[in-house]
XYZ file of C-alpha atoms in Angstrom:
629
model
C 0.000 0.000 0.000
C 2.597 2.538 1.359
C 5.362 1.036 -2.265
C 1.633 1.294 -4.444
C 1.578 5.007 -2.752
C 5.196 6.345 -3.383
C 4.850 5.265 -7.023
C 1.764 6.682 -7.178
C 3.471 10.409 -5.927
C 6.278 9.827 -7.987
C 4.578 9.701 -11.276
C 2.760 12.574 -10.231
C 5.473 14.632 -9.632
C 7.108 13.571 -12.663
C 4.084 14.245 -15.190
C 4.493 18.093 -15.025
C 8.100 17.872 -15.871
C 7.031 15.639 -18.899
C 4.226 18.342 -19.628
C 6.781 21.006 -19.595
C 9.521 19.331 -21.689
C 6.796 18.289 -24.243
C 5.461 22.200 -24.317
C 8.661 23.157 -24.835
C 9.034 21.672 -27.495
C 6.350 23.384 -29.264
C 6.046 26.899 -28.163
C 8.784 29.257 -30.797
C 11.596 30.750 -28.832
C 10.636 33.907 -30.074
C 7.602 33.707 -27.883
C 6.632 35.565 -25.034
C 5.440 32.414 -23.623
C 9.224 31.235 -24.132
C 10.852 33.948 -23.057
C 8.993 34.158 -19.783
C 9.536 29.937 -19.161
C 13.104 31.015 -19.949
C 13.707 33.530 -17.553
C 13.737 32.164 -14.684
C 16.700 30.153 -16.013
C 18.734 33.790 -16.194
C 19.952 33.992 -12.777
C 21.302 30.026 -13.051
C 23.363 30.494 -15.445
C 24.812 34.044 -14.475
C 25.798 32.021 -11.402
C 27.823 29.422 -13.274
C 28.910 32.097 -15.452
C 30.102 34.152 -12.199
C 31.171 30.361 -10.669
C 33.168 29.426 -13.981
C 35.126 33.212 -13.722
C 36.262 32.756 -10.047
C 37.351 29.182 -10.767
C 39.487 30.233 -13.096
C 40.946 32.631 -10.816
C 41.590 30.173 -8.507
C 43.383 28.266 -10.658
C 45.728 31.277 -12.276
C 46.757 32.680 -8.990
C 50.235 33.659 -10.481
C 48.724 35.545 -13.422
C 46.127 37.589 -11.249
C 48.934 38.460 -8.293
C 50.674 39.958 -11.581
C 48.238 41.748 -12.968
C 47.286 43.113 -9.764
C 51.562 43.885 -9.012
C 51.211 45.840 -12.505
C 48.838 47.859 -11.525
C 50.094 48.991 -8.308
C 53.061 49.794 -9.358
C 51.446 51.866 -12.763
C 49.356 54.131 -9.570
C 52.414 54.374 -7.593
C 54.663 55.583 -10.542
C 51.558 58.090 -12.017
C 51.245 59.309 -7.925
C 55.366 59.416 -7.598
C 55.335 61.168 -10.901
C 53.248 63.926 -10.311
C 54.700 64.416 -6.795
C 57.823 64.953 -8.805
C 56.840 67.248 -11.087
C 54.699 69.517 -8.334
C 57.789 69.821 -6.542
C 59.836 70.534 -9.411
C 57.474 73.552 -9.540
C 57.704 74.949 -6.513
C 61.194 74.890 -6.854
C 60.912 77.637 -9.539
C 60.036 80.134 -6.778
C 62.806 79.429 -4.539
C 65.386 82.385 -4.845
C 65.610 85.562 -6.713
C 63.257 85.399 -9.682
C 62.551 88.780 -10.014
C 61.038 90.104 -13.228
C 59.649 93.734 -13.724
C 55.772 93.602 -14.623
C 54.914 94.053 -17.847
C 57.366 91.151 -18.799
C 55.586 88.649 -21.550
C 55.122 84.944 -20.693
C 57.327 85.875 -17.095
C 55.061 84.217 -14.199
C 55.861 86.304 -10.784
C 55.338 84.306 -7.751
C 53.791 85.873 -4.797
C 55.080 87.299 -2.010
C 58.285 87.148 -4.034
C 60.275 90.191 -3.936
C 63.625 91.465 -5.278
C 66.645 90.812 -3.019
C 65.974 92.980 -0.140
C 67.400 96.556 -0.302
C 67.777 96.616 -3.807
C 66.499 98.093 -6.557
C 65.681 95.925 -9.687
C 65.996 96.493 -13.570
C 63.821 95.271 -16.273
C 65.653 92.414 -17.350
C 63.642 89.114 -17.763
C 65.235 85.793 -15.800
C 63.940 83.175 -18.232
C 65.874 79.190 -18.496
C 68.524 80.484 -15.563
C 68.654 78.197 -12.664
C 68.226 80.444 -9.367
C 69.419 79.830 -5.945
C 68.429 80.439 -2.711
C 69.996 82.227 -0.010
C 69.468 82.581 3.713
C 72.262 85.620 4.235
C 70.880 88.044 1.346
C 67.041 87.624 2.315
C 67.442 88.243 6.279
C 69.844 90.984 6.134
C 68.983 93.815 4.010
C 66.034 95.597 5.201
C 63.197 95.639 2.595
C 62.560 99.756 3.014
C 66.078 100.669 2.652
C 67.220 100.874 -1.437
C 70.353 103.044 -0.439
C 72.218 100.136 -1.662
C 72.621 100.062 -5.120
C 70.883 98.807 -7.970
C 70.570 94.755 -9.024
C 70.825 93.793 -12.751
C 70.526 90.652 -14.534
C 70.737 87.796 -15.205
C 70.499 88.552 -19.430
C 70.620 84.701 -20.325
C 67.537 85.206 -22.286
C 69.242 88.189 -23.845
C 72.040 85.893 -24.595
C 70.417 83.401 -25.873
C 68.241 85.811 -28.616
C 71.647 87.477 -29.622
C 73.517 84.494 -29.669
C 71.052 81.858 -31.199
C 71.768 79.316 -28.263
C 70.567 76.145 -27.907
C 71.165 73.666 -25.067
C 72.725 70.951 -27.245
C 75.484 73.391 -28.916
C 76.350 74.957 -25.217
C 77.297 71.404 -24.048
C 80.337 71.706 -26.791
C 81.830 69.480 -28.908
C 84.828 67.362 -28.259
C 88.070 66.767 -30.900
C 87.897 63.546 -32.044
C 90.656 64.226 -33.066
C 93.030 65.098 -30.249
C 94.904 62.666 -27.656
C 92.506 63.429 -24.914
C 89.626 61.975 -27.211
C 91.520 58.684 -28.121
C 92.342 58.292 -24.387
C 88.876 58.615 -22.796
C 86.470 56.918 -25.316
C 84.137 54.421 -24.236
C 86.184 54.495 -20.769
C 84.443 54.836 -17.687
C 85.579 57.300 -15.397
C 84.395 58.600 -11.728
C 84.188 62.409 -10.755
C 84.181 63.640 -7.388
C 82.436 67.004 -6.736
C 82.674 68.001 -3.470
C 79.756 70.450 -3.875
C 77.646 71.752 -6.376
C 77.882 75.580 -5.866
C 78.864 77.949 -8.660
C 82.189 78.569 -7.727
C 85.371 77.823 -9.507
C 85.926 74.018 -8.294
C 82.318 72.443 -9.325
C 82.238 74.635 -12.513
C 85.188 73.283 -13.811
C 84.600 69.389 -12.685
C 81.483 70.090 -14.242
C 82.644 71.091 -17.944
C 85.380 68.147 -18.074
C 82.392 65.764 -17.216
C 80.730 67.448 -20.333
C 83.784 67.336 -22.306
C 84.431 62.894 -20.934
C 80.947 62.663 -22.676
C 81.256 64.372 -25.570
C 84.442 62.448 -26.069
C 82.164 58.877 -25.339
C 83.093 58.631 -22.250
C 80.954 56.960 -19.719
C 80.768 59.235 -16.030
C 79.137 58.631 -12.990
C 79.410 61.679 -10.845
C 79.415 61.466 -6.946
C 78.065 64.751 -5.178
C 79.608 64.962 -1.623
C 77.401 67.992 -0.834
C 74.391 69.646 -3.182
C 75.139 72.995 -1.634
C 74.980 75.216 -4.395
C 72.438 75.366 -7.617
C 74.109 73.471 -10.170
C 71.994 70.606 -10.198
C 69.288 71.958 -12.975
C 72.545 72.305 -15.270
C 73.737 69.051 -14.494
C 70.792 67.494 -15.681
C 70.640 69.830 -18.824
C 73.715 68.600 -19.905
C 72.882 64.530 -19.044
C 75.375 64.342 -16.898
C 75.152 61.159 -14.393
C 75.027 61.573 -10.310
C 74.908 58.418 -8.104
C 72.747 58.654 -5.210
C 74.666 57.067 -2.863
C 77.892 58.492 -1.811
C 78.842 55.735 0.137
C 79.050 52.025 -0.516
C 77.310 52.431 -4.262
C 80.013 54.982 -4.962
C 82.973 53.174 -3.845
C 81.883 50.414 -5.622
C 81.249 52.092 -8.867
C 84.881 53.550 -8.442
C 86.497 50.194 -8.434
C 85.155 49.008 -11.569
C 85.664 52.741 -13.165
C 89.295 53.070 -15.283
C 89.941 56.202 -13.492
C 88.713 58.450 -10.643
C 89.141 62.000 -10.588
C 88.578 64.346 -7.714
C 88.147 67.891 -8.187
C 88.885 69.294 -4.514
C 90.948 69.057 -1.339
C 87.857 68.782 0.557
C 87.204 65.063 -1.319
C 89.565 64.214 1.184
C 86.997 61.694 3.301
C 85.712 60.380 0.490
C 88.797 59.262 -0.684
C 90.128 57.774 2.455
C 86.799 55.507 2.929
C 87.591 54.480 -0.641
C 91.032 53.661 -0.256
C 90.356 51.192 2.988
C 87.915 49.219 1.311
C 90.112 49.461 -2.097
C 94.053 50.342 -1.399
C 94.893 49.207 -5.242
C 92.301 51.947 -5.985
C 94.866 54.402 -5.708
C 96.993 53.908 -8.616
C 93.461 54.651 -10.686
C 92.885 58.204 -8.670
C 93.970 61.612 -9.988
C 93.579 64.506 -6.974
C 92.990 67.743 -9.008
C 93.004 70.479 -5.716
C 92.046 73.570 -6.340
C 92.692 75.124 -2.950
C 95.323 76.976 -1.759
C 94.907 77.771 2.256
C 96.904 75.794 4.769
C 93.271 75.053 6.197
C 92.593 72.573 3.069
C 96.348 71.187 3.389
C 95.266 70.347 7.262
C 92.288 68.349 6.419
C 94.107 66.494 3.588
C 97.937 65.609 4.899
C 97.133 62.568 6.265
C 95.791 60.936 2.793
C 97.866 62.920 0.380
C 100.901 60.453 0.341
C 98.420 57.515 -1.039
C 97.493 59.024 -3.876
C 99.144 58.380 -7.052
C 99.167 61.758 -8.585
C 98.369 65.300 -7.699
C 97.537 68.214 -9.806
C 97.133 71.643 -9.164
C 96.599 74.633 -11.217
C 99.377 77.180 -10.766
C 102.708 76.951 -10.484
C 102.417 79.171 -6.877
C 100.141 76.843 -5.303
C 101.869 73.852 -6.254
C 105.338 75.377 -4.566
C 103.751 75.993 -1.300
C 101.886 72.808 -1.207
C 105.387 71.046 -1.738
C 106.472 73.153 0.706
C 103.726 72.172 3.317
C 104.941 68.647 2.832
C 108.259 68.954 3.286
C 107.531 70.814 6.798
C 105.190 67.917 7.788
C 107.838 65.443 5.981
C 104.912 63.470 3.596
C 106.454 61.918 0.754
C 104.634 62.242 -2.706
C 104.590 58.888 -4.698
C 105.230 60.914 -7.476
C 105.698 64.734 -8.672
C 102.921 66.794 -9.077
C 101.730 68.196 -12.634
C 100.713 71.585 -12.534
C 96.879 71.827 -15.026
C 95.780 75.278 -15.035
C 92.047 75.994 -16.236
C 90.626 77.771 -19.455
C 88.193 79.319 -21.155
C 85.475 77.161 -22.337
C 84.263 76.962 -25.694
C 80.975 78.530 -24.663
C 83.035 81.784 -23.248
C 85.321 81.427 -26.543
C 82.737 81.386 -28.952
C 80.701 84.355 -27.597
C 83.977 86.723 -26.899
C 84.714 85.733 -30.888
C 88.185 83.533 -30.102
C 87.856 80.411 -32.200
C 86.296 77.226 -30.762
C 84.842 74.038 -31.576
C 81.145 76.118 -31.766
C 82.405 77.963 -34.359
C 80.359 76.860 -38.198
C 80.060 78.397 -41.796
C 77.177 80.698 -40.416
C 78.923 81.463 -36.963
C 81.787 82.588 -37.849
C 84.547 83.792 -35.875
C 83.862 87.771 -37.361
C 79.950 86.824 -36.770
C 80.580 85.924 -32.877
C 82.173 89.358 -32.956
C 79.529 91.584 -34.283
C 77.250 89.521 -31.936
C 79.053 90.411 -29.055
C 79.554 93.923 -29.656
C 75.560 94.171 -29.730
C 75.156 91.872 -26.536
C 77.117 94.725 -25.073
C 75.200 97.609 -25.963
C 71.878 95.931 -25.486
C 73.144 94.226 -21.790
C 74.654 98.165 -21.538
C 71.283 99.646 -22.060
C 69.598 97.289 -19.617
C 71.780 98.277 -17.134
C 71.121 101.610 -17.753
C 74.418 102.271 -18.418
C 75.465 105.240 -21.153
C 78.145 105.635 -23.302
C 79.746 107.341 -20.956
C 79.238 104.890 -17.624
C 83.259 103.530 -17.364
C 81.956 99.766 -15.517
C 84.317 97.904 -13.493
C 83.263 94.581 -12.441
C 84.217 91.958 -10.329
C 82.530 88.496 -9.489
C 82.978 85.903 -6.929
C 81.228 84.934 -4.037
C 81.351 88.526 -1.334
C 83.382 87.317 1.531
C 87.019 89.028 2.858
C 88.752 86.587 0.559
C 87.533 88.304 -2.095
C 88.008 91.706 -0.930
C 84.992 93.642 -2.491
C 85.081 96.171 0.784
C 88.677 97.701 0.063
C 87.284 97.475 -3.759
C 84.551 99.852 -2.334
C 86.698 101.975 -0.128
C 89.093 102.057 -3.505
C 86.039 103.231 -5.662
C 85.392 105.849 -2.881
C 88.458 107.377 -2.933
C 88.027 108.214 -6.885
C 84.769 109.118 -6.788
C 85.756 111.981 -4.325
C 88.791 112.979 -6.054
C 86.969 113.493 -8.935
C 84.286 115.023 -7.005
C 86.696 117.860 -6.061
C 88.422 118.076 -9.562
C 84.721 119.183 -10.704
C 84.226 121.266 -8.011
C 87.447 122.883 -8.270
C 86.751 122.830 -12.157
C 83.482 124.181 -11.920
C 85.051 126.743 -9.530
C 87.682 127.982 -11.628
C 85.472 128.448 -14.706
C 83.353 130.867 -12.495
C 86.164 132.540 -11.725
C 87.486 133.231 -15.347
C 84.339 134.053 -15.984
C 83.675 136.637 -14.171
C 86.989 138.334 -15.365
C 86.155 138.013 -18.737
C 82.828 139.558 -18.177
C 84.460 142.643 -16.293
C 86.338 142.691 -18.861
C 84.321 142.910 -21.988
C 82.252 145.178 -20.150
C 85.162 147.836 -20.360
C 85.484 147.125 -23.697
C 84.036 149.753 -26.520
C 81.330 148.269 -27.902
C 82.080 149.973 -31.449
C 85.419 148.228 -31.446
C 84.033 144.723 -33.710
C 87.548 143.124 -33.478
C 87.793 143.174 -29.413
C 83.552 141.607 -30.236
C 85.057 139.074 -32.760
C 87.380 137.711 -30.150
C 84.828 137.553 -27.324
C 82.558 135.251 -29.382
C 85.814 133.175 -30.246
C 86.220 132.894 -26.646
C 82.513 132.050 -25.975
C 83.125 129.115 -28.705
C 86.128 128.199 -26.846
C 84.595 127.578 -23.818
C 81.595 125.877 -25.051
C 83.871 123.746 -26.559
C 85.799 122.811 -23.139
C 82.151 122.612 -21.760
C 81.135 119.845 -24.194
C 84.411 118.328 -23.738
C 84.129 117.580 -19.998
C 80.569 116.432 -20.712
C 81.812 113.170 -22.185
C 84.267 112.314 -19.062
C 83.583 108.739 -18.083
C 81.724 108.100 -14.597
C 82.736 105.215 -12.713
C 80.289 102.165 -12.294
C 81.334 98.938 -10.007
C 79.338 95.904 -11.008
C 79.375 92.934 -8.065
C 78.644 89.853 -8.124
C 77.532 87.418 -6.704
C 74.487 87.900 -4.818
C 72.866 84.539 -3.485
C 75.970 82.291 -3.369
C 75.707 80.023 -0.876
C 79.888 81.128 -0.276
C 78.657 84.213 1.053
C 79.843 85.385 4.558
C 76.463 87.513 5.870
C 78.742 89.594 8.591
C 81.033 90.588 5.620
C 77.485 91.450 3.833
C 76.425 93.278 6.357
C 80.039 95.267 6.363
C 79.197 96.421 2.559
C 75.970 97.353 3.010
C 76.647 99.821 6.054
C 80.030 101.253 4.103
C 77.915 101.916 1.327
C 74.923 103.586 3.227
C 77.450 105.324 5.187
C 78.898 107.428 1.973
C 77.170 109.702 -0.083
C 76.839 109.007 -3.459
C 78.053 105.936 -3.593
C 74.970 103.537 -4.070
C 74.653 105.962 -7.198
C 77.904 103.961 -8.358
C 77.484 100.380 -7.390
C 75.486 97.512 -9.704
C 74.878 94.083 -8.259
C 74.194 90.952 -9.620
C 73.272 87.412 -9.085
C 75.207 83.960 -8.794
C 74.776 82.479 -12.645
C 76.968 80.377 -14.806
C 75.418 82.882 -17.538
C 78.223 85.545 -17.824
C 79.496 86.391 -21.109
C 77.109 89.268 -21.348
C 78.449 90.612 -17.818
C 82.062 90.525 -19.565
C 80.695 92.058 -22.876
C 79.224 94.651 -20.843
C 82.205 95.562 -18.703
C 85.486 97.929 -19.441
C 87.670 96.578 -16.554
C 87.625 93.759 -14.538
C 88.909 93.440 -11.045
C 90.470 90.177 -9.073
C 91.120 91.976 -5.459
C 91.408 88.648 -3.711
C 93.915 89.065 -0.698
C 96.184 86.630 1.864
C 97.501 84.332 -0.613
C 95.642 85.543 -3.598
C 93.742 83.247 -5.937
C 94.848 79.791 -6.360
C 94.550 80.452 -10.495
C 91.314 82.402 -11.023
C 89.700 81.242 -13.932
C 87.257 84.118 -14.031
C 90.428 86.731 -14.856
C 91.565 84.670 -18.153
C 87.409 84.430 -19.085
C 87.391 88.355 -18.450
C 91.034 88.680 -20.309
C 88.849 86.605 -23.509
C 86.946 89.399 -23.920
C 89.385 91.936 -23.851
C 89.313 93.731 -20.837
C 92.540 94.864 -18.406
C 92.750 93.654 -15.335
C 92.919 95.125 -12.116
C 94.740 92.783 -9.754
C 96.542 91.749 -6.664
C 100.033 90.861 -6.781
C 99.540 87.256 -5.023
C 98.171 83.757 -6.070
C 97.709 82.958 -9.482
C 96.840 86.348 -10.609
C 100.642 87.321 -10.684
C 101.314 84.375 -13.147
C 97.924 85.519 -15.399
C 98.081 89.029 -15.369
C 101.887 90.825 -16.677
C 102.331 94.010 -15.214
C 101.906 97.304 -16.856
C 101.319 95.151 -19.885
C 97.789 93.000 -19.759
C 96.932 94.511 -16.290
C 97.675 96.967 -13.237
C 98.782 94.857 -10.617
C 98.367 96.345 -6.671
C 99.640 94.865 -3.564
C 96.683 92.888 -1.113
C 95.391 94.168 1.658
C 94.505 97.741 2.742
C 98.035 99.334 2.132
C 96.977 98.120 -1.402
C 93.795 100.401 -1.494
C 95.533 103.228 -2.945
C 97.076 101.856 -5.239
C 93.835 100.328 -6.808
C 92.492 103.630 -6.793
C 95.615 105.088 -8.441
C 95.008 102.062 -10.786
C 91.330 102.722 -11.673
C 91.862 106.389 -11.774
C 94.451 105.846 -14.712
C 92.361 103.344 -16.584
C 89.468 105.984 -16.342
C 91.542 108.883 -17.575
C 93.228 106.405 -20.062
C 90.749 104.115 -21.647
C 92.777 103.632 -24.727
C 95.280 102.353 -22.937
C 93.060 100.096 -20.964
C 91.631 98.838 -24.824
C 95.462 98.084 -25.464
C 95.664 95.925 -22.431
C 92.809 94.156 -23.157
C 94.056 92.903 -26.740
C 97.469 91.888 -25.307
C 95.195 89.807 -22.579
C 93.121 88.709 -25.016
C 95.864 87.548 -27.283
C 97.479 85.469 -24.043
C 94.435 83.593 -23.317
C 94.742 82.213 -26.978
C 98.704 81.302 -26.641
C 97.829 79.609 -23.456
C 94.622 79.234 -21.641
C 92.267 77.514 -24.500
C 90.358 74.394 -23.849
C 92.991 72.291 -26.141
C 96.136 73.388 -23.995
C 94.406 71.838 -20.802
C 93.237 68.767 -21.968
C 96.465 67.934 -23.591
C 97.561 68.369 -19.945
C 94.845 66.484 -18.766
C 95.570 63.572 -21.189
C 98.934 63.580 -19.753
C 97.621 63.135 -16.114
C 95.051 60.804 -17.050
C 97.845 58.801 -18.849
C 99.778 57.570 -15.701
C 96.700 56.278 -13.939
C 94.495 55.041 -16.356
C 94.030 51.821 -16.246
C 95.369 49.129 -18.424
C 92.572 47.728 -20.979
């Protein structure tokens, strides 16, 4: 009964699928019938569907971790990326961009203001890396402009005139030349100890241009990125390691040669030389410094090192002579490589260089610079008759820009009281003359004939002391990070202390853009005192363009400049103030003598301070501690 029962439910239960399958059967799928029966089948098979997807999920586990990896790491480079970039961006508005409104496509930043105390020109800043400065900023009150005016930079004034671009800056090397068939495809370390724009970094930084424009391969280690050479760096592809540590030292071992550009690479190169002592045949120690402070910090290491260079024959005596008193023995004599004038500074100033083509000719680069000087000139607001001495550098006591000032001073008041005295005199005659004539018959026409041939006279003398020269003084540079800010602060109160002077004095910012600052100048002054400049690459750049030189009689500036020939030579410190303003008084009264000067300098730098004369001397160096292919 209960069997009979369950069959009986069974078939029961089974008819209606029967029904169904039969029904389906006959109804058209394009029925609404059909498509009602056949959606409640929908959500089955989106579940298998959905079922089917995550199974095969679970079965490619690799491939979906990597797909997943990818796109992390495609959101964390687009976030990293832009990051980058906003930062890059606010890094424009660190410094002294300073533009005068009314400038096209200039952006000024807010609450960005010229440097403080100083009056600014109309120049535009565009492409010129800036840098800031804590010492210029906090020091010069804002409401005070008794100090002079600031000017420049003119690299986009350079650039227009010249026709620049960034590839035909970085140079071009001779492919011919030794120094070319010693460095190609080698790879070679440089050591910068900083990155400021001062004499050491500038110059490790153009023979790292000239290694790759020879096919070199450099990797540059950065001890310190004080300074604002970075943005150039980067401009010109040149290579810095990160790490300054174990990824450097490691890098140098594998280089063929490792150059440092600075006494103060002294660390570096001991740390390098305990993990690596064969290291030092391979190492090259170009120092640049000449105080007994850097010989101090670098005795201990100097005797390890294969080779030393240096760039004068002064300071390589009385580092020799250093060693002797602390008896270190040199594993070998020292080769004295003295800087030059890069082909950039060549090929504006109109010296032949590797820039120079059919259309840029040597004559061309000439003309050019003639008008970079009378439109940098105008920008200045300088006239025809504005006699501009200049010096650069960064302003601290080694530099000696105060007794430059106190100099300028003294000729400023001399000729103050010459005019006066002048001015006094003609007065005088005057009024004789007029007593004269006014005994004179006025019927007599001769005696009237000679009266207006003495009026003509004196407007003659009149016009003729019209177009005397007045004295300018052009500094530089303001927002080095070399500055001293007491020593600042001692050239700001001289000059608000003495009348008339901020009339006289230009300033100018740190920038490796300077051949219009040399086209714009007449004389150029190296006052650097104690033990003078260790070579002082920025006379021989100033000597390109043919301008005299005003220096002191110490350093490397007594092998650069000859005496009463290319330059007026003065003694350092203040007994030597004097005799600078002696010096700049004669130039002023004398500027054709001063032009002379200038040509004979001029005509030196191209016997002996090209680029071609120290890389020969370089290839020389190199060629004792390169290492053996």
């Amino acid at each position: 009964m209960d069997l009979h029962g369950n069959l009986l439910r069974l078939n029961s239960t089974r008819a209606p699928a029967g029904l169904k399958s039969s029904f389906d059967r006959s109804v058209s799928r394009n029925s609404p019938s059909f498509r009602r029966l056949q959606s409640t089948r929908a959500p089955r098979r989106d579940f298998k569907a959905g079922t089917g997807k995550l199974q095969w999920i679970r079965s490619n586990r690799v491939v979906f971790w990597l797909l997943l990896i990818t796109l992390w790491a495609y959101i964390g480079f687009h976030v990293q990326s832009s990051w980058a970039h906003s930062d890059h961006r606010k890094k424009e508005f660190v410094g002294y961009k300073i533009e005068a409104l009314g400038v096209k496509n200039q952006v000024n930043p807010p609450n960005v203001s010229a440097p403080l105390g100083f009056k600014t020109t109309h120049s535009s800043i565009v492409n010129e890396p800036t840098v800031a400065t804590e010492s210029d900023d906090a020091i010069i009150p804002k409401s005070n402009t008794s100090f002079g005016l600031m000017v420049g930079p003119f690299g986009d004034i350079e650039d227009r005139i010249f026709e620049w671009s960034p590839e035909k800056r970085r140079g071009t090397c001779d492919r011919k030349g030794g120094f070319a068939r010693l460095v190609w495809s080698r790879t070679i370390v440089l050591i910068f100890h900083q990155l400021s724009m001062t004499g050491a970094p500038l110059s490790m930084m153009e023979l790292a241009t000239e290694l790759l424009s020879c096919g070199s391969y450099v990797k540059v280690v950065v001890l310190s990125k004080k300074g604002g050479l970075m943005s150039e760096l980067d401009r010109r592809g040149i290579s810095i390691l990160e790490d300054k540590g174990e990824i450097s030292f490691k890098a140098a071992m594998k280089a063929d040669l490792v150059v440092a550009g600075s006494a103060v690479s002294s660390s570096w190169i001991e740390q390098y030389l305990k993990r690596n002592p064969a290291g030092s045949s391979q190492l090259v120690w170009w120092i640049m410094e000449n105080r007994q402070e850097y010989f101090n910090r670098s005795k201990h290491i100097l005797s390890q090192v294969k080779l030393l260079t240096f760039l004068s024959d002064v300071q390589s005596k009385q580092w020799l002579s250093w060693c002797n008193e602390a008896n270190i023995k040199l594993k070998s004599q020292p080769m004295v490589v003295p800087l030059s004038v890069n082909d950039e500074l060549a090929f504006a100033s109109g010296i032949p260089s590797s820039l120079n083509t059919p259309v840029f000719t040597v004559e061309k680069m000439t003309e050019k610079s003639d008008l970079l000087r009378t439109e940098v000139r105008k920008e200045m607001g300088l006239s025809d008759k504005d006699f501009l001495l200049m010096t650069l550098g960064s302003v601290n006591p080694a530099k000696g820009q105060l007794l430059l000032l106190e100099a300028a001073h003294l000729v400023s008041v001399q000729n103050i009281s010459q005019r006066e005295n002048q001015t006094s005199g003609a007065s005088k005659k005057r009024k004789r003359r007029r007593s004269r004539s006014s005994n004179l018959s006025v019927r007599n026409e001769s005696k009237t004939m000679k009266l207006d041939q003495r009026k003509l006279r004196r407007l003659l003398s009149d016009k003729a002391r019209s177009v005397e020269q007045t004295l300018k003084i052009l500094i530089g540079s303001i927002g080095s990070k070399s500055n001293k800010v007491p020593y600042v602060k001692g050239l700001l109160k001289f000059l608000s202390e003495s009348s008339n002077m901020s009339k006289l004095v230009l300033w100018t910012r740190t920038t490796t853009r300077v051949a219009s600052l040399f086209a714009a100048a007449d004389v150029y002054i190296i006052n650097s005192q104690g033990v003078g400049e260790t070579f002082g690459r920025v006379t021989i750049e100033a000597m390109a363009f043919g301008l005299p030189i005003l220096g002191t009689d110490a350093g490397g500036t007594r092998e650069i400049v000859e005496d009463k020939v290319t330059g007026l030579l003065h003694p350092p410190g203040r007994e030597g103030t004097e005799t600078l303003a002696q010096n700049i008084q004669f130039l002023l009264n004398n500027p054709s003598v001063g032009k002379k000067m200038g040509l004979l300098g001029r005509k030196k730098v191209q016997e002996k301070y090209l680029k071609h004369h120290t890389y020969s001397k370089l290839a020389e160096a190199f060629m004792k501690c390169m290492k053996v292919k």
